[in-house]
Tab-separated table of C-alpha atoms in Angstrom:
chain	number	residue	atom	x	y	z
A	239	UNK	CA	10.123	-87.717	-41.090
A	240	UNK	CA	10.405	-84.285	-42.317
A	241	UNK	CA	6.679	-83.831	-41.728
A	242	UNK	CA	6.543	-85.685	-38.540
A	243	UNK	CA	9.200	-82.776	-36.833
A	244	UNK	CA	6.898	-80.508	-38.654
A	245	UNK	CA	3.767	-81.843	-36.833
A	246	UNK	CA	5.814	-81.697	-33.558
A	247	UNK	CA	6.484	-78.545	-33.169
A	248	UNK	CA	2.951	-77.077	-34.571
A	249	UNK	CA	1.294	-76.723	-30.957
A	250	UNK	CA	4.800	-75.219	-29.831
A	251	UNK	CA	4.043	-72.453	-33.008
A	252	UNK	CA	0.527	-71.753	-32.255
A	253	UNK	CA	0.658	-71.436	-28.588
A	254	UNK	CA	3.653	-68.891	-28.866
A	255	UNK	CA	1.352	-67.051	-31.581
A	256	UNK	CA	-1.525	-67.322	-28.928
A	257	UNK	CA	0.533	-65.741	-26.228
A	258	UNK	CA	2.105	-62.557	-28.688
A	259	UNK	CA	-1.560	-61.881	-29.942
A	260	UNK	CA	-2.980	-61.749	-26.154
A	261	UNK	CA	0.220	-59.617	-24.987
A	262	UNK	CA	-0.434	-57.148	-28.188
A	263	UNK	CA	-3.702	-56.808	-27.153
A	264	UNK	CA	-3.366	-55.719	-23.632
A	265	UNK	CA	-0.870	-53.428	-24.220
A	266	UNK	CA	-3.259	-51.756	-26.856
A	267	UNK	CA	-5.859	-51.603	-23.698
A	268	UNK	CA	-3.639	-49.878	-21.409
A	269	UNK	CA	-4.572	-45.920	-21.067
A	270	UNK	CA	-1.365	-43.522	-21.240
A	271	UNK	CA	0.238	-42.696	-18.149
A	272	UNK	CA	-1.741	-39.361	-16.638
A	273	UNK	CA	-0.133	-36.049	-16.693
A	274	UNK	CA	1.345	-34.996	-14.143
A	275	UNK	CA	0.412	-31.807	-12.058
A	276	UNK	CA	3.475	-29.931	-13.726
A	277	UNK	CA	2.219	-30.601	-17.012
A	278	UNK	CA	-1.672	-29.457	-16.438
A	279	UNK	CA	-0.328	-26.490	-14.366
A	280	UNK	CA	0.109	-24.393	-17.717
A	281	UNK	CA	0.222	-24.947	-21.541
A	282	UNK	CA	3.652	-25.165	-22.943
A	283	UNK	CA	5.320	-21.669	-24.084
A	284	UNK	CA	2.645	-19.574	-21.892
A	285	UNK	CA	5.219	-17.353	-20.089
A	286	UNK	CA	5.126	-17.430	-16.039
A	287	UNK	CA	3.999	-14.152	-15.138
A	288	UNK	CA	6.357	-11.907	-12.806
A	289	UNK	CA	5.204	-10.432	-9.571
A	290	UNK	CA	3.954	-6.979	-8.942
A	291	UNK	CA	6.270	-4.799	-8.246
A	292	UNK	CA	5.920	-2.713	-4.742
A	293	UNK	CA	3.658	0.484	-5.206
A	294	UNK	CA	5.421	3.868	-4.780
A	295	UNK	CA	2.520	5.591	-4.151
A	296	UNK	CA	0.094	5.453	-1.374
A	297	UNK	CA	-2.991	7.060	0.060
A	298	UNK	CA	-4.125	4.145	2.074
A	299	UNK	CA	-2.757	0.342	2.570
A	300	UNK	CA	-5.457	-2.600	2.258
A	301	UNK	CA	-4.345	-4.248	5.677
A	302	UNK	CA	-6.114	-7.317	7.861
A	303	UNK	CA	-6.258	-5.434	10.878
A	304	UNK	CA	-7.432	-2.098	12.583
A	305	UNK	CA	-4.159	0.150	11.581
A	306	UNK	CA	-3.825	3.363	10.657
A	307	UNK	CA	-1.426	6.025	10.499
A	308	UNK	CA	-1.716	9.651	11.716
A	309	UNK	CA	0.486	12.038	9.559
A	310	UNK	CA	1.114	15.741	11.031
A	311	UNK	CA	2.274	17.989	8.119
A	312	UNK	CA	4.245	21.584	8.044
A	313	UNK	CA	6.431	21.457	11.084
A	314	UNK	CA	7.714	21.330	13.176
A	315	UNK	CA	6.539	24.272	15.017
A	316	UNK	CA	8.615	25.214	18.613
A	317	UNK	CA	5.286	25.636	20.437
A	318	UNK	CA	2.742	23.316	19.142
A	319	UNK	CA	4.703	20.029	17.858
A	320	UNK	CA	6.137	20.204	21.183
A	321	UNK	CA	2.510	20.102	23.077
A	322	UNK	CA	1.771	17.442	20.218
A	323	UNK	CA	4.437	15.121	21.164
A	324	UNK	CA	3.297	15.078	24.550
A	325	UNK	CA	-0.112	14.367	23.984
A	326	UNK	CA	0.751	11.316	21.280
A	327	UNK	CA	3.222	10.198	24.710
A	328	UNK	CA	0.150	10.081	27.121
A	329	UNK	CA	-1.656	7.813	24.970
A	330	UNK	CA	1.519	5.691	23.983
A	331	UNK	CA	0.444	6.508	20.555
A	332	UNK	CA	3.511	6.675	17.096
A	333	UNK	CA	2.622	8.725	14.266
A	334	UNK	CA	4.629	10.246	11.213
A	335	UNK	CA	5.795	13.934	10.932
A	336	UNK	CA	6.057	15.328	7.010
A	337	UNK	CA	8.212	18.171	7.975
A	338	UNK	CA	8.789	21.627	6.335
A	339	UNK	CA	12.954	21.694	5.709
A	340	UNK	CA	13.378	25.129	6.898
A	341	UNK	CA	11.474	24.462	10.040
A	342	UNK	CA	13.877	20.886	10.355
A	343	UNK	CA	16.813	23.073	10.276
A	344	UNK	CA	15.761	25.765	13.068
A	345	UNK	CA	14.224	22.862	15.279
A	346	UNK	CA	16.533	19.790	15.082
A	347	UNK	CA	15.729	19.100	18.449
A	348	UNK	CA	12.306	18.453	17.982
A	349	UNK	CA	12.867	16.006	15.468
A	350	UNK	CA	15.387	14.180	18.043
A	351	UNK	CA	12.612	13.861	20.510
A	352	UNK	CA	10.176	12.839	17.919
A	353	UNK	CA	12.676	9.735	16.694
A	354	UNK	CA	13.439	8.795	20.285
A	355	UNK	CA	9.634	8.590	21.280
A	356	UNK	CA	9.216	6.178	18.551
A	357	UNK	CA	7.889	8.694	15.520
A	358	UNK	CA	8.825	8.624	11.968
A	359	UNK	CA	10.245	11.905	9.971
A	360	UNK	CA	8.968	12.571	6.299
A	361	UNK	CA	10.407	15.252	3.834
A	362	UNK	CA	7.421	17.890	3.061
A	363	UNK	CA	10.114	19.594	0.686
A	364	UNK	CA	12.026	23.000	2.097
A	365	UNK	CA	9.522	25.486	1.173
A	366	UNK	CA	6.237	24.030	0.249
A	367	UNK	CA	5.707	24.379	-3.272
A	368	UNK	CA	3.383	22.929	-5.884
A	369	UNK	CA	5.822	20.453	-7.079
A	370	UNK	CA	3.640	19.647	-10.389
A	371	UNK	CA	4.043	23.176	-11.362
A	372	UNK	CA	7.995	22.885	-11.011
A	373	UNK	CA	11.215	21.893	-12.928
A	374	UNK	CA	12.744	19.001	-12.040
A	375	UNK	CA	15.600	20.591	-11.388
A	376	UNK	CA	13.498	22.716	-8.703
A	377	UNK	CA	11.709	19.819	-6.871
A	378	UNK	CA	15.326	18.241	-7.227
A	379	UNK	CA	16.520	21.098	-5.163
A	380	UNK	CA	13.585	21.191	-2.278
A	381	UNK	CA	13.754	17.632	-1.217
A	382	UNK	CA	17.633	17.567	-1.306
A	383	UNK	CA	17.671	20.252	0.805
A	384	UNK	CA	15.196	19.162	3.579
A	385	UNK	CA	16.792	15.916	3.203
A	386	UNK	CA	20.135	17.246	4.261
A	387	UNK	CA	18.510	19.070	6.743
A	388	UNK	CA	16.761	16.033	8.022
A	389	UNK	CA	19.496	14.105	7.732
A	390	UNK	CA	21.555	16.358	9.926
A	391	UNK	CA	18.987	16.083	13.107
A	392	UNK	CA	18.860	12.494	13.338
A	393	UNK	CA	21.650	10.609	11.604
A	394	UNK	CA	19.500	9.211	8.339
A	395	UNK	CA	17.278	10.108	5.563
A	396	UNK	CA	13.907	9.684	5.632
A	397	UNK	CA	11.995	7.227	3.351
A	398	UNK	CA	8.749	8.969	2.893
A	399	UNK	CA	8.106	12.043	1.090
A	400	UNK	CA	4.536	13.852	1.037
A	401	UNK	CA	4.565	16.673	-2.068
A	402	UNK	CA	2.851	19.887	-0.233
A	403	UNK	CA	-0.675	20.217	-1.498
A	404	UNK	CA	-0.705	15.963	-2.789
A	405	UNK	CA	0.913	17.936	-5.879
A	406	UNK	CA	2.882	16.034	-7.663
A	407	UNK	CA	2.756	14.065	-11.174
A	408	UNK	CA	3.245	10.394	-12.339
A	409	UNK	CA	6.126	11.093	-14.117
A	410	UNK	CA	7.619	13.057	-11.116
A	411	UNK	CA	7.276	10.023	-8.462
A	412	UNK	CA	8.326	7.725	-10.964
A	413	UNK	CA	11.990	9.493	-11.058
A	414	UNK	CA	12.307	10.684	-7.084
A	415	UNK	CA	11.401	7.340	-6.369
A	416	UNK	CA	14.250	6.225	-8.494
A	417	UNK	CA	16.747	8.608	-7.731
A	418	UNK	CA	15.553	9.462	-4.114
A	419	UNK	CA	13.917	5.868	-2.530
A	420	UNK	CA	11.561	7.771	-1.329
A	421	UNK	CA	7.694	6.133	-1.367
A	422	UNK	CA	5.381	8.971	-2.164
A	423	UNK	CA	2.940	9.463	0.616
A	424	UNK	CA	-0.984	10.949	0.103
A	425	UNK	CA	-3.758	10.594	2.376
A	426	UNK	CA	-7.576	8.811	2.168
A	427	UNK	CA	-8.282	11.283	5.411
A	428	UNK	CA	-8.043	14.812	5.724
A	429	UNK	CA	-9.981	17.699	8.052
A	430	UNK	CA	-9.111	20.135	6.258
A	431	UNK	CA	-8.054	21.239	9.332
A	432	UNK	CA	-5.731	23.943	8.051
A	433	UNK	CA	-8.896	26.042	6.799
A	434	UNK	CA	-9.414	25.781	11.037
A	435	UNK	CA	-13.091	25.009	11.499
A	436	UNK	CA	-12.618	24.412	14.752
A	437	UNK	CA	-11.391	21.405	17.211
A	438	UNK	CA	-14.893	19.738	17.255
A	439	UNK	CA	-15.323	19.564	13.535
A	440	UNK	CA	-11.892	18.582	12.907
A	441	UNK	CA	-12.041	15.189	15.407
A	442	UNK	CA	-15.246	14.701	13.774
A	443	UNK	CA	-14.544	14.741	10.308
A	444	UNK	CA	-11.517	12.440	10.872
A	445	UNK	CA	-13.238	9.507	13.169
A	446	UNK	CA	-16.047	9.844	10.118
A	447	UNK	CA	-13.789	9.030	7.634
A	448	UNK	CA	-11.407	6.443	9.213
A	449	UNK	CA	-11.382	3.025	8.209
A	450	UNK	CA	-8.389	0.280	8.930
A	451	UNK	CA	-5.338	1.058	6.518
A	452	UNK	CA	-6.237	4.991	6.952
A	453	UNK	CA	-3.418	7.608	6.430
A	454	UNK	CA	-4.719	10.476	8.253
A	455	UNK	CA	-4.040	13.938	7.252
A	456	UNK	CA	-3.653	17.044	9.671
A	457	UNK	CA	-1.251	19.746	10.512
A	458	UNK	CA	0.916	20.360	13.546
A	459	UNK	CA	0.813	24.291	13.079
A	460	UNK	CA	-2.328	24.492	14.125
A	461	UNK	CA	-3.842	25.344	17.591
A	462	UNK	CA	-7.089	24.051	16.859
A	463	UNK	CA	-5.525	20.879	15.439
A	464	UNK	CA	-3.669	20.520	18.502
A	465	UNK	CA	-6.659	20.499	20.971
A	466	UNK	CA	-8.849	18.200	18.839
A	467	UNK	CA	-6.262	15.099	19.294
A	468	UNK	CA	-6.810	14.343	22.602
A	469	UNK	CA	-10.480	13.401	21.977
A	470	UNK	CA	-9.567	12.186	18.170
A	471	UNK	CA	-7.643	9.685	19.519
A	472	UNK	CA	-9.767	8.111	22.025
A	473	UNK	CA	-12.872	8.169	19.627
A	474	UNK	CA	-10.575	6.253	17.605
A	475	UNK	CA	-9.314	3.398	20.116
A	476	UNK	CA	-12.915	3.410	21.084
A	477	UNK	CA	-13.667	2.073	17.804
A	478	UNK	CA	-10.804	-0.047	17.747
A	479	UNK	CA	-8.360	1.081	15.940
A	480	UNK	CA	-4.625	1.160	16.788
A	481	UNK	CA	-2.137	3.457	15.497
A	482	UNK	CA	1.237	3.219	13.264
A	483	UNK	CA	4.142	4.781	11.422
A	484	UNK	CA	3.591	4.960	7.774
A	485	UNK	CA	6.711	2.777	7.215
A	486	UNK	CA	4.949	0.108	9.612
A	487	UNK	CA	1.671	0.663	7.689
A	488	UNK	CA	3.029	-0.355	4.870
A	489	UNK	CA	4.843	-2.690	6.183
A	490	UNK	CA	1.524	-4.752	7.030
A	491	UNK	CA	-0.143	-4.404	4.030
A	492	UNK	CA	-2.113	-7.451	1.879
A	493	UNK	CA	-2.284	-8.048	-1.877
A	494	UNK	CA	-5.812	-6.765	-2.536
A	495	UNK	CA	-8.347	-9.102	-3.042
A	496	UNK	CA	-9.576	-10.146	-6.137
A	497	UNK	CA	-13.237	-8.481	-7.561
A	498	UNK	CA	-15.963	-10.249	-8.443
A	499	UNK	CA	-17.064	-9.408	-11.950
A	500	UNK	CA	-19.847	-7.704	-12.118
A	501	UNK	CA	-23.445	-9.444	-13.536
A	502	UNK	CA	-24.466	-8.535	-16.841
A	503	UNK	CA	-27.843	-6.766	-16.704
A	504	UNK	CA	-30.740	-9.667	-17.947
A	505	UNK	CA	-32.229	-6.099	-20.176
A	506	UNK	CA	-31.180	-2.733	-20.504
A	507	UNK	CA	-33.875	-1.508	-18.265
A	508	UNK	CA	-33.345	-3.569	-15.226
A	509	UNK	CA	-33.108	-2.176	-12.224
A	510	UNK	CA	-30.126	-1.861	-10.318
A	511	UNK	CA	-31.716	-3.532	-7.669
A	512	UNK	CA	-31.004	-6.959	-9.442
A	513	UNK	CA	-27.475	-6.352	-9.767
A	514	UNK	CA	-25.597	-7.935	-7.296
A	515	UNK	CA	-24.704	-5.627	-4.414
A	516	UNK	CA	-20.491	-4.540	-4.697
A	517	UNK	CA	-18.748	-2.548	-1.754
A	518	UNK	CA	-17.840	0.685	-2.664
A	519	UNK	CA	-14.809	2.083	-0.683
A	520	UNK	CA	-15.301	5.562	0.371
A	521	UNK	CA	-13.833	8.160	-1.987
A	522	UNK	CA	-10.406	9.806	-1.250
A	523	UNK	CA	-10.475	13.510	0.336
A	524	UNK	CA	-9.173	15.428	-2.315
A	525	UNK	CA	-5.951	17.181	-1.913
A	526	UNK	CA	-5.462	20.851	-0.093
A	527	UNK	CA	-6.418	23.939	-1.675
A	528	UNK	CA	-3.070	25.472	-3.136
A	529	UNK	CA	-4.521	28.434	-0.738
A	530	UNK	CA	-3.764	26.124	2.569
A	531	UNK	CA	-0.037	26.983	4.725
């Protein structure tokens, strides 16, 4: 009897057996579940890296479009930034004044007119120094001083600052643009207008050297500067391009693009020919002569 129940239940035994072995075995088949994008997007522990933080400094802005800025340093003067105004209102065009603080503070009115007709107000400092020769207890006390006196005109501080002559170190922006808020504006175009060679040459060196995301240096002291705008600015909406604050310059501006690396040479005396062509942007204009008003 005992091995008759034995006998019974064998095929019960073996096909049970059967069916564990075949499950076993396709589970051993099956691949591992894929990743998924979360896990390929890094390598655990590599830190995520934090975004760029906004310049401070700018002599141009990469932007999409045709923008630039024209920038008017020095004033304002009672006679000419007054004849300026009206010309910029003609041709329904903004632009941003870097004004002297002791010229602010006999002229508020100008600046009043300037606001109202859409124009921006920079601090050029109270008496234009070489701020990268100064203290900072010095430079502390020029653009205080032109910002009260800017301030006073038209209800706010201004944003921008422009150091007379583009003088001014890394260490210095760094701290006024901490202390102050101020965004340090240069320039990728300048005239040199204030050595006066002359309306003609001055629209001509500035349509030359435009390109979109310009800031455009020149001086509203100036007679000659004066009479070469009129015929700047149409060469320049000729061409296309349309004109901006600083503030909204800035505003508009793109990450730049990433460059392409650069080919190895194949030998040391291949030409540079077989390199592959790069885009060079045009050099900056260096800053006035510490000789310039």
């Amino acid at each position: 009897m005992k091995s008759q129940h034995f006998l019974s239940h064998r095929p019960l035994a073996l096909a049970a057996s059967l069916f564990l072995l075949l499950r076993g075995s396709v589970t051993a088949q099956t691949p591992p579940a894929a990743p998924s994008p979360e896990t390929q997007k890094r390598p655990a522990g590599t830190a995520i890296p934090a975004p760029a933080p906004p310049a401070i400094s700018y002599s141009a802005v990469h932007v999409d479009g045709p923008y630039i800025a024209m920038t008017f340093d020095d004033g304002p003067s009672e006679k000419l930034t007054l004849q300026l105004l009206d010309i910029l209102a003609a041709d329904h065009i903004h632009a941003t004044f870097f004004v002297i603080g002791q010229n602010a503070e006999r002229a508020p009115e100008i600046l009043q007119r300037a606001v109202r007709e859409g124009h921006e107000i920079g601090n050029h400092s109270w008496s234009h120094p070489a701020f990268a020769k100064m203290s900072d207890a010095a430079v502390r006390r020029e653009i205080q001083k032109t910002d009260d006196a800017i301030r006073a005109a038209i209800g706010h501080s201004p944003v921008l600052l422009r150091p007379p002559y583009g003088s001014i170190t890394i260490r210095q922006k760094q701290w006024i643009h901490s202390e102050f808020g101020y965004r340090i504006i240069l320039w990728d175009v300048d005239p040199l207008d204030w050595k006066r060679p002359g309306p003609t040459i001055v629209m001509n060196r500035i349509v030359r050297q435009t390109r979109p995301g310009s800031i455009i240096l020149s001086h509203d002291i100036h007679p000659g500067t004066i009479k070469a705008m009129p015929e700047t600015f149409d060469q320049l909406q000729a061409r296309g391009f349309k004109f901006v604050t600083v503030s909204e310059l800035i505003a508009m501006g793109k990450p730049m693009p990433p460059q392409e690396p650069r080919a190895e040479s194949p030998s040391p005396v291949s030409s540079p020919a077989a390199s592959p062509a790069m885009s060079v942007p045009p050099a900056a204009s260096p800053a006035p002569s510490l000789t310039s008003p």
